[in-house]
PDB file of N, CA, C and O and ligand atoms in Angstrom:
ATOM      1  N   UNK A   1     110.451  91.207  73.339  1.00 83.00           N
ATOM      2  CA  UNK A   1     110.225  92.242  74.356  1.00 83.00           C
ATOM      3  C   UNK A   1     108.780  92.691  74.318  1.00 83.00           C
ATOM      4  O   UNK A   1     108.066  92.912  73.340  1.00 83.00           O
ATOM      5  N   UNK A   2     108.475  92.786  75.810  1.00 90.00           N
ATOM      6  CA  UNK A   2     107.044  93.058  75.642  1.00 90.00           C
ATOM      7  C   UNK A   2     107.014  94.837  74.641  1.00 90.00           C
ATOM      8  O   UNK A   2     108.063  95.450  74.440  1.00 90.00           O
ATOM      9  N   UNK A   3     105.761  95.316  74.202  1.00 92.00           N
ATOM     10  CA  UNK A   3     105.580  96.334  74.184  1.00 92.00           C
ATOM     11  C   UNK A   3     103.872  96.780  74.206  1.00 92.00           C
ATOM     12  O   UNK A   3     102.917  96.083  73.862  1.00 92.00           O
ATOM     13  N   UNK A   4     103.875  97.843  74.605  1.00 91.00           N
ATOM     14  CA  UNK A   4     102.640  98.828  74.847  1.00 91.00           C
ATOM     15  C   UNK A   4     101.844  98.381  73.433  1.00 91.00           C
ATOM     16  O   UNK A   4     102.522  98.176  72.426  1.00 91.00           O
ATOM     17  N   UNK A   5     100.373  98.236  73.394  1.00 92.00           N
ATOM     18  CA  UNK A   5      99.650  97.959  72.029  1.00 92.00           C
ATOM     19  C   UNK A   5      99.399  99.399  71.392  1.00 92.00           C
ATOM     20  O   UNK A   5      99.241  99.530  70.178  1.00 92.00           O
ATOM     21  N   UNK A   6      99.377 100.341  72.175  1.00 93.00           N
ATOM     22  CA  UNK A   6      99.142 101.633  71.959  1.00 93.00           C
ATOM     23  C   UNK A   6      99.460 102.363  72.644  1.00 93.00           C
ATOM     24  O   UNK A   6      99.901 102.088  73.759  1.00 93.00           O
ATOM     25  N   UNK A   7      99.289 103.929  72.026  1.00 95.00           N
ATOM     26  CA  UNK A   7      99.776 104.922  72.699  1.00 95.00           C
ATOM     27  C   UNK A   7      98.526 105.549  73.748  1.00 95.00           C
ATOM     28  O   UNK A   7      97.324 105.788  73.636  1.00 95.00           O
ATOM     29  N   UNK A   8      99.520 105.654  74.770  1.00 94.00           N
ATOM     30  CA  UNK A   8      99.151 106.120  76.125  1.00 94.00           C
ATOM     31  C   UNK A   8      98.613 107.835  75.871  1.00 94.00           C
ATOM     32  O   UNK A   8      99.333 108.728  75.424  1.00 94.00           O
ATOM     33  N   UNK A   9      96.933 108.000  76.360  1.00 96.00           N
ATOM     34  CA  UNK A   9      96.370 109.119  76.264  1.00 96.00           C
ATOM     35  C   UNK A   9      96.848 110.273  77.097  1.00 96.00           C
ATOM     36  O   UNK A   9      97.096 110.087  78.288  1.00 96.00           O
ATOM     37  N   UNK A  10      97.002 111.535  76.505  1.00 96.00           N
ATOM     38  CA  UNK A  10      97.934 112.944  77.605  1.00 96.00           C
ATOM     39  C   UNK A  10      97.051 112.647  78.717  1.00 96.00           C
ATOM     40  O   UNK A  10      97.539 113.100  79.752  1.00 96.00           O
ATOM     41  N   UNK A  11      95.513 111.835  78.983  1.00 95.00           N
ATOM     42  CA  UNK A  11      94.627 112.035  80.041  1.00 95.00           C
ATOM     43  C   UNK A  11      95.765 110.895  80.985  1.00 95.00           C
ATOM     44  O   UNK A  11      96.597 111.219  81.833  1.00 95.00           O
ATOM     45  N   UNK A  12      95.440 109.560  80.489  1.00 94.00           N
ATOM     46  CA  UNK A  12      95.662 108.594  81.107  1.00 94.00           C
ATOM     47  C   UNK A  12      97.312 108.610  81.342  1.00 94.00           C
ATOM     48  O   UNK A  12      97.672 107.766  82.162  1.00 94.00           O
ATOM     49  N   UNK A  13      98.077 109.191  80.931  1.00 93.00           N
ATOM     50  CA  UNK A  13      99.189 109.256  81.525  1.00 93.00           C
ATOM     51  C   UNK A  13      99.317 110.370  82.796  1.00 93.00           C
ATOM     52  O   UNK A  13     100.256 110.285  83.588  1.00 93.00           O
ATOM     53  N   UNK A  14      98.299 111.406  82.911  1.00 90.00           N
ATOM     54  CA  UNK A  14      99.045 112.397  83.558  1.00 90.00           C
ATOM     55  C   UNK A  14      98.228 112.154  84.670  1.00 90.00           C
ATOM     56  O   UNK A  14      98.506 112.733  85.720  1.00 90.00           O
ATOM     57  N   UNK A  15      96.803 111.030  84.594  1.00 88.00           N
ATOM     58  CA  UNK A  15      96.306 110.904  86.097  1.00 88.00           C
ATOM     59  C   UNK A  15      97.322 109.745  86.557  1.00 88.00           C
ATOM     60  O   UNK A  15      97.507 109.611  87.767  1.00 88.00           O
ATOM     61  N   UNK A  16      97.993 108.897  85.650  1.00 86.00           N
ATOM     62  CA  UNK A  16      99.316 108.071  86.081  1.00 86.00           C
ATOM     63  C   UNK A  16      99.958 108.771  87.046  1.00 86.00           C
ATOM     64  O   UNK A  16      99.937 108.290  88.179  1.00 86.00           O
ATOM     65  N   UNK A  17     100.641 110.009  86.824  1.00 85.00           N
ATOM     66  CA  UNK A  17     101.719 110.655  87.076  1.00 85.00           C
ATOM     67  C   UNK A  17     100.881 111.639  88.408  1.00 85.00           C
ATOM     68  O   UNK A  17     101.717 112.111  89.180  1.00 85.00           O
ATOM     69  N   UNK A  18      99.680 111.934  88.706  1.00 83.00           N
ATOM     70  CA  UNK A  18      99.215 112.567  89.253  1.00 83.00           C
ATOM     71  C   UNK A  18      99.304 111.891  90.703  1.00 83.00           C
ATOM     72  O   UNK A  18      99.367 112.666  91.658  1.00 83.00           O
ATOM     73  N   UNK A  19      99.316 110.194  91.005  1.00 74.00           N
ATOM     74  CA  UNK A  19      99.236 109.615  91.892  1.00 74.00           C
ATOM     75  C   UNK A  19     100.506 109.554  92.666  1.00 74.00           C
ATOM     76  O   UNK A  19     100.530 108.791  93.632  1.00 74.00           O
ATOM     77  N   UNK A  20     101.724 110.357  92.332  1.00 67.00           N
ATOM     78  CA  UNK A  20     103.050 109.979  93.046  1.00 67.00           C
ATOM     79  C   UNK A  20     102.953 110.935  93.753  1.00 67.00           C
ATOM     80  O   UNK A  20     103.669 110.998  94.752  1.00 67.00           O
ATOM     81  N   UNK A  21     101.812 112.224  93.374  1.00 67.00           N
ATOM     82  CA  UNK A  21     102.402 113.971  93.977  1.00 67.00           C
ATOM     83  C   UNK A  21     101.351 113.704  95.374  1.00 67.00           C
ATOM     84  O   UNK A  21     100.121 113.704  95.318  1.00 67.00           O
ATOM     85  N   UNK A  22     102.113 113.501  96.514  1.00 63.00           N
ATOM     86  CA  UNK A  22     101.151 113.829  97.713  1.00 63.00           C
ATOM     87  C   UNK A  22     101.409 115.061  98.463  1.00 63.00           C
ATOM     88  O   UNK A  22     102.507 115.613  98.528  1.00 63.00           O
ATOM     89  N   UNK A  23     100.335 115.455  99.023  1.00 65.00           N
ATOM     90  CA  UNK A  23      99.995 116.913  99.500  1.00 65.00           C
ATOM     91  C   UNK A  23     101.074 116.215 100.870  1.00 65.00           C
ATOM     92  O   UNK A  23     102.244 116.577 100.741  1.00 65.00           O
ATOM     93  N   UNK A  24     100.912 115.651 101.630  1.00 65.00           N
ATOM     94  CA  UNK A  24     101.652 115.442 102.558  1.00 65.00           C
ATOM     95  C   UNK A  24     102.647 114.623 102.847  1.00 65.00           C
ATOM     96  O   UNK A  24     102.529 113.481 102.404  1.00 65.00           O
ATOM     97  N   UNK A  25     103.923 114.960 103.676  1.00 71.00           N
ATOM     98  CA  UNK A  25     104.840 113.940 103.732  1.00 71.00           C
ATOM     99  C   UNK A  25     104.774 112.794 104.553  1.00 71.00           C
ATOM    100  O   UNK A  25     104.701 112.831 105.782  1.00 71.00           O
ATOM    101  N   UNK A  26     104.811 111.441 103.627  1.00 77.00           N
ATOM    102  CA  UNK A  26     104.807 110.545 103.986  1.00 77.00           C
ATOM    103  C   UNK A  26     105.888 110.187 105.620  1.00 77.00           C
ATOM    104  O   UNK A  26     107.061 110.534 105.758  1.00 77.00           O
ATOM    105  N   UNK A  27     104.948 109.340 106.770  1.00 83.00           N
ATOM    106  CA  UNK A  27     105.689 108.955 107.875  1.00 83.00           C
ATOM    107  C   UNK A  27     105.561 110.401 108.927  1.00 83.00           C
ATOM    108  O   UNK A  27     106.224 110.701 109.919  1.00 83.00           O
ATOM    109  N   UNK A  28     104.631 110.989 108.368  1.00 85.00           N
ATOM    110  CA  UNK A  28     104.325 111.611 109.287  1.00 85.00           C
ATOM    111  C   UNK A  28     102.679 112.254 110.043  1.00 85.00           C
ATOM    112  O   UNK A  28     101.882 113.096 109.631  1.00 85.00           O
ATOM    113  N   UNK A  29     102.696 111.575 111.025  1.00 87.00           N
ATOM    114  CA  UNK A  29     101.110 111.050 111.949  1.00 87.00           C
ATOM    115  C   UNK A  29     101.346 111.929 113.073  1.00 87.00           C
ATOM    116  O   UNK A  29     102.402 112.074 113.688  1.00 87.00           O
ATOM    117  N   UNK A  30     100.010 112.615 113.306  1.00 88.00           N
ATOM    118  CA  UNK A  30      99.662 112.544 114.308  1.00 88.00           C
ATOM    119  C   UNK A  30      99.687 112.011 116.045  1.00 88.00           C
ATOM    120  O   UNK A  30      99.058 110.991 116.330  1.00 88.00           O
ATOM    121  N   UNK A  31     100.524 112.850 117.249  1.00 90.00           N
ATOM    122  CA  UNK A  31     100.535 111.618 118.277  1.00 90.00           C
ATOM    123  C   UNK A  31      99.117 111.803 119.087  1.00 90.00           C
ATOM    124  O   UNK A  31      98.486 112.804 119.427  1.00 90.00           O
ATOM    125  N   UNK A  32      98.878 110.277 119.259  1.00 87.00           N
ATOM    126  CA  UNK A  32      97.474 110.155 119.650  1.00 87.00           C
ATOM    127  C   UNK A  32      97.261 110.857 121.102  1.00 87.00           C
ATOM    128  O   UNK A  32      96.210 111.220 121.629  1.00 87.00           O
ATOM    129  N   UNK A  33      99.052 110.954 121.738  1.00 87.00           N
ATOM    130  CA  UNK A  33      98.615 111.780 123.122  1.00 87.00           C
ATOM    131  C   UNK A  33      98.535 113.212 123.467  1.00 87.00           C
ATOM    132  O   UNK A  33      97.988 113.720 124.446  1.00 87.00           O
ATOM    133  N   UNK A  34      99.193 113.798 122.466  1.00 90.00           N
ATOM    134  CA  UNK A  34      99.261 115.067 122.469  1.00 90.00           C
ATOM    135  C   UNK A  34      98.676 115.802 121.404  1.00 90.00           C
ATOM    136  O   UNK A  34      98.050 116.853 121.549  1.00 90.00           O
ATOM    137  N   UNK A  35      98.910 115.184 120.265  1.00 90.00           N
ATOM    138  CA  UNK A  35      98.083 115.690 119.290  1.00 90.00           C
ATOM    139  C   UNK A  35      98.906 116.509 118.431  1.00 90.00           C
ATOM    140  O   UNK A  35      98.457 117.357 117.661  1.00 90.00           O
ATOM    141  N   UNK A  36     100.227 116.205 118.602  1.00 89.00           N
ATOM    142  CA  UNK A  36     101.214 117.065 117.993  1.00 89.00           C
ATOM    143  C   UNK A  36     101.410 116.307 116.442  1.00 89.00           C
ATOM    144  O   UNK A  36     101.072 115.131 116.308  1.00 89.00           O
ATOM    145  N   UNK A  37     101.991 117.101 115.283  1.00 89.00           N
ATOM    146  CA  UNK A  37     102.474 115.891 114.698  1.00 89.00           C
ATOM    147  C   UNK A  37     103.730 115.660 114.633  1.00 89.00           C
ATOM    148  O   UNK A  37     104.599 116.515 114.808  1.00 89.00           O
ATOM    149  N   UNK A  38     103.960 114.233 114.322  1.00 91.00           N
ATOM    150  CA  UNK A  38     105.262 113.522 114.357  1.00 91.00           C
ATOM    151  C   UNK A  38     105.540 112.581 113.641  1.00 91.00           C
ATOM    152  O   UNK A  38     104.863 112.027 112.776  1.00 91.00           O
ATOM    153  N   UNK A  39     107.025 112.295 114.163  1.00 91.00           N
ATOM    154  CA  UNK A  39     107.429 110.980 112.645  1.00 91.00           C
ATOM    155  C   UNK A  39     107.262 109.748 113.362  1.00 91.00           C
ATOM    156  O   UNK A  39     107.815 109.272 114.353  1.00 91.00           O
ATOM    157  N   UNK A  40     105.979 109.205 112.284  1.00 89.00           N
ATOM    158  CA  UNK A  40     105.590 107.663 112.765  1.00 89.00           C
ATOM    159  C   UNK A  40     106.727 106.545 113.181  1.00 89.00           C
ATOM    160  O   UNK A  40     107.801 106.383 112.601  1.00 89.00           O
ATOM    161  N   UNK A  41     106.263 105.847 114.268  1.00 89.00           N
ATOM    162  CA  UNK A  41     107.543 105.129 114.587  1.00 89.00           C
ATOM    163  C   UNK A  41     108.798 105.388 115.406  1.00 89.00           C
ATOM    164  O   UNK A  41     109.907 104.888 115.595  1.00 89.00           O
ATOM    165  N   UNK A  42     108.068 106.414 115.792  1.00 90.00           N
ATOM    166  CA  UNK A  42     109.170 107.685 116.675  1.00 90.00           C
ATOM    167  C   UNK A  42     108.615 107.854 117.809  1.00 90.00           C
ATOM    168  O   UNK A  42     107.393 107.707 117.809  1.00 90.00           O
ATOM    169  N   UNK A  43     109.266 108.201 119.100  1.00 91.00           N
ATOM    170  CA  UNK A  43     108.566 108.650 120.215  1.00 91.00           C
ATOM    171  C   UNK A  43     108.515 109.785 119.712  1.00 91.00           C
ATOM    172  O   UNK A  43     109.364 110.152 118.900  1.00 91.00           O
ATOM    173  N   UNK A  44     107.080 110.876 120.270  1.00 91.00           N
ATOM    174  CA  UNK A  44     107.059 111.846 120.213  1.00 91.00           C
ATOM    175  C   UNK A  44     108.515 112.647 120.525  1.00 91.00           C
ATOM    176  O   UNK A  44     109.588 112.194 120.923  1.00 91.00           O
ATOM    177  N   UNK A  45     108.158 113.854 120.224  1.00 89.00           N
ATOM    178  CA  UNK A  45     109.373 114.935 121.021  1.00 89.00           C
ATOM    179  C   UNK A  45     108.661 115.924 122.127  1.00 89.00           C
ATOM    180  O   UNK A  45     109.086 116.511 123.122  1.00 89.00           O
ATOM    181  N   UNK A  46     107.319 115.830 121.454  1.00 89.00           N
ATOM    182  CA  UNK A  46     106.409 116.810 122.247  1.00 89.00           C
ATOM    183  C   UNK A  46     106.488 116.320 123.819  1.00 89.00           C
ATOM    184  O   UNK A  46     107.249 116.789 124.666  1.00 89.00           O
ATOM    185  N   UNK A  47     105.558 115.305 124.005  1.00 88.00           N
ATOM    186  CA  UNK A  47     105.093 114.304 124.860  1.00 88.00           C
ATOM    187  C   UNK A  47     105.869 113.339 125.585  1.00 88.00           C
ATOM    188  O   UNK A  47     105.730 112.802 126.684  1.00 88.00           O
ATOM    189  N   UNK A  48     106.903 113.247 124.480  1.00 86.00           N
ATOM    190  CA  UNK A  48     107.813 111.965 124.992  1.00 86.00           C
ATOM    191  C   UNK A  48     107.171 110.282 125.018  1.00 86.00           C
ATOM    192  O   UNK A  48     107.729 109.238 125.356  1.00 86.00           O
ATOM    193  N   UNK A  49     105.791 110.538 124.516  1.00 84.00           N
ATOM    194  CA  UNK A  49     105.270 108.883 124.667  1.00 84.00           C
ATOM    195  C   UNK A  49     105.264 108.063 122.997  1.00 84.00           C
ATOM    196  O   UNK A  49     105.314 108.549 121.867  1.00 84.00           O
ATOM    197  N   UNK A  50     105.205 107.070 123.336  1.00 88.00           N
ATOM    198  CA  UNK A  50     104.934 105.834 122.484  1.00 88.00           C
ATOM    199  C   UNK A  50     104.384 104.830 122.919  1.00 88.00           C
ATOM    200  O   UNK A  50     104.469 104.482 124.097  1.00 88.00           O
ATOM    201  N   UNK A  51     103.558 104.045 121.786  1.00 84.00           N
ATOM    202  CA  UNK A  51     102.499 103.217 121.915  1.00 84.00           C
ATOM    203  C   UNK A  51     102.211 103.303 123.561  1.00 84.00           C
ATOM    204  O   UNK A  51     102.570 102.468 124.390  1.00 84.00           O
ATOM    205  N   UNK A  52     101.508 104.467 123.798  1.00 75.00           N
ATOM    206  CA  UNK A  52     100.829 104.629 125.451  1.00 75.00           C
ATOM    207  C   UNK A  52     101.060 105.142 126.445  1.00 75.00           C
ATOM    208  O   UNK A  52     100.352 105.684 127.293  1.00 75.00           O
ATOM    209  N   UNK A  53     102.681 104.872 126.296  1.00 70.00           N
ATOM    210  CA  UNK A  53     103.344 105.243 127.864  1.00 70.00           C
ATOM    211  C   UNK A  53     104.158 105.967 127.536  1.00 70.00           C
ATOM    212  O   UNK A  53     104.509 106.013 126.357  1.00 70.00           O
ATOM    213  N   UNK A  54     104.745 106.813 128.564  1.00 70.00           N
ATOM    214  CA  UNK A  54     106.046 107.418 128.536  1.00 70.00           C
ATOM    215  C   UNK A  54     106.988 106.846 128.665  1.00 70.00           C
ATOM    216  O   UNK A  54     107.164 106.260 129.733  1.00 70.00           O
ATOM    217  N   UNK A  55     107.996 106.781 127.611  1.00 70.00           N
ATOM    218  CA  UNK A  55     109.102 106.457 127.612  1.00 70.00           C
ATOM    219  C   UNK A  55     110.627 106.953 127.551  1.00 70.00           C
ATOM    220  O   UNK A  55     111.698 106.347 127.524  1.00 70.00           O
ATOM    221  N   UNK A  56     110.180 108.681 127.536  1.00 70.00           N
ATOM    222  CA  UNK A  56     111.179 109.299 127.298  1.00 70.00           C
ATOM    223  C   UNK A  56     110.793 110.719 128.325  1.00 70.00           C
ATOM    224  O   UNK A  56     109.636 111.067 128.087  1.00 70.00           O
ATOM    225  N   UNK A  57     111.218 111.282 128.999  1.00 76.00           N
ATOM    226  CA  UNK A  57     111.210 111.791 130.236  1.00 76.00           C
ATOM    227  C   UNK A  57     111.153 113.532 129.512  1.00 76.00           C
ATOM    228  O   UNK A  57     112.140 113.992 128.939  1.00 76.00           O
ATOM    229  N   UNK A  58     109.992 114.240 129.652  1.00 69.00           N
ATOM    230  CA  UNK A  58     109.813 115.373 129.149  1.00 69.00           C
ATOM    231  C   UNK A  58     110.076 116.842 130.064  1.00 69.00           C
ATOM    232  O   UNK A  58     110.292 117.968 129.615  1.00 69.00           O
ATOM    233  N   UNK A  59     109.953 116.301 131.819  1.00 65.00           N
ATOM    234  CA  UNK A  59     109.870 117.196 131.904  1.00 65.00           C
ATOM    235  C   UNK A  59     111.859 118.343 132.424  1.00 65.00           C
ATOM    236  O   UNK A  59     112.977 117.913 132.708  1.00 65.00           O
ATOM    237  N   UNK A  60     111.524 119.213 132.345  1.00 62.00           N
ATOM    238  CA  UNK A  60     112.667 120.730 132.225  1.00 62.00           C
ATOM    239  C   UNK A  60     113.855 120.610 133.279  1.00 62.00           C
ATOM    240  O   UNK A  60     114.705 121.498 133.356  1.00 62.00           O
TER     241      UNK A  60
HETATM  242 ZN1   ZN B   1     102.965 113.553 121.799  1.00 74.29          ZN
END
């Protein structure tokens, strides 16, 4: 079995552990037409568009 040659520094482990914590939630962008944000891969809800066009009918 493999093993570690040495022990892992409190530095070098905790900038390890530092790289999973993101300030923001992942899958969620900006829409380029409105400017709202939203979940990538999604038609807006704001706008109703994706990649360009409207595809989902916004207005009341
Ligand atoms: Zn939008």
């Amino acid at each position: 079995m493999g093993n570690p040659k040495g022990k892992t520094s409190k530095s070098k482990r905790d900038s390890r552990r530092a790289q999973t914590f993101k300030l923001s939630a992942p899958g969620i962008v900006e829409c380029p037409q409105c400017h709202e944000m939203k979940l990538a891969h999604r038609v807006c809800p704001n706008c109703g568009y994706y990649k360009n066009k409207e595809v989902v009918s916004t207005e009341k």
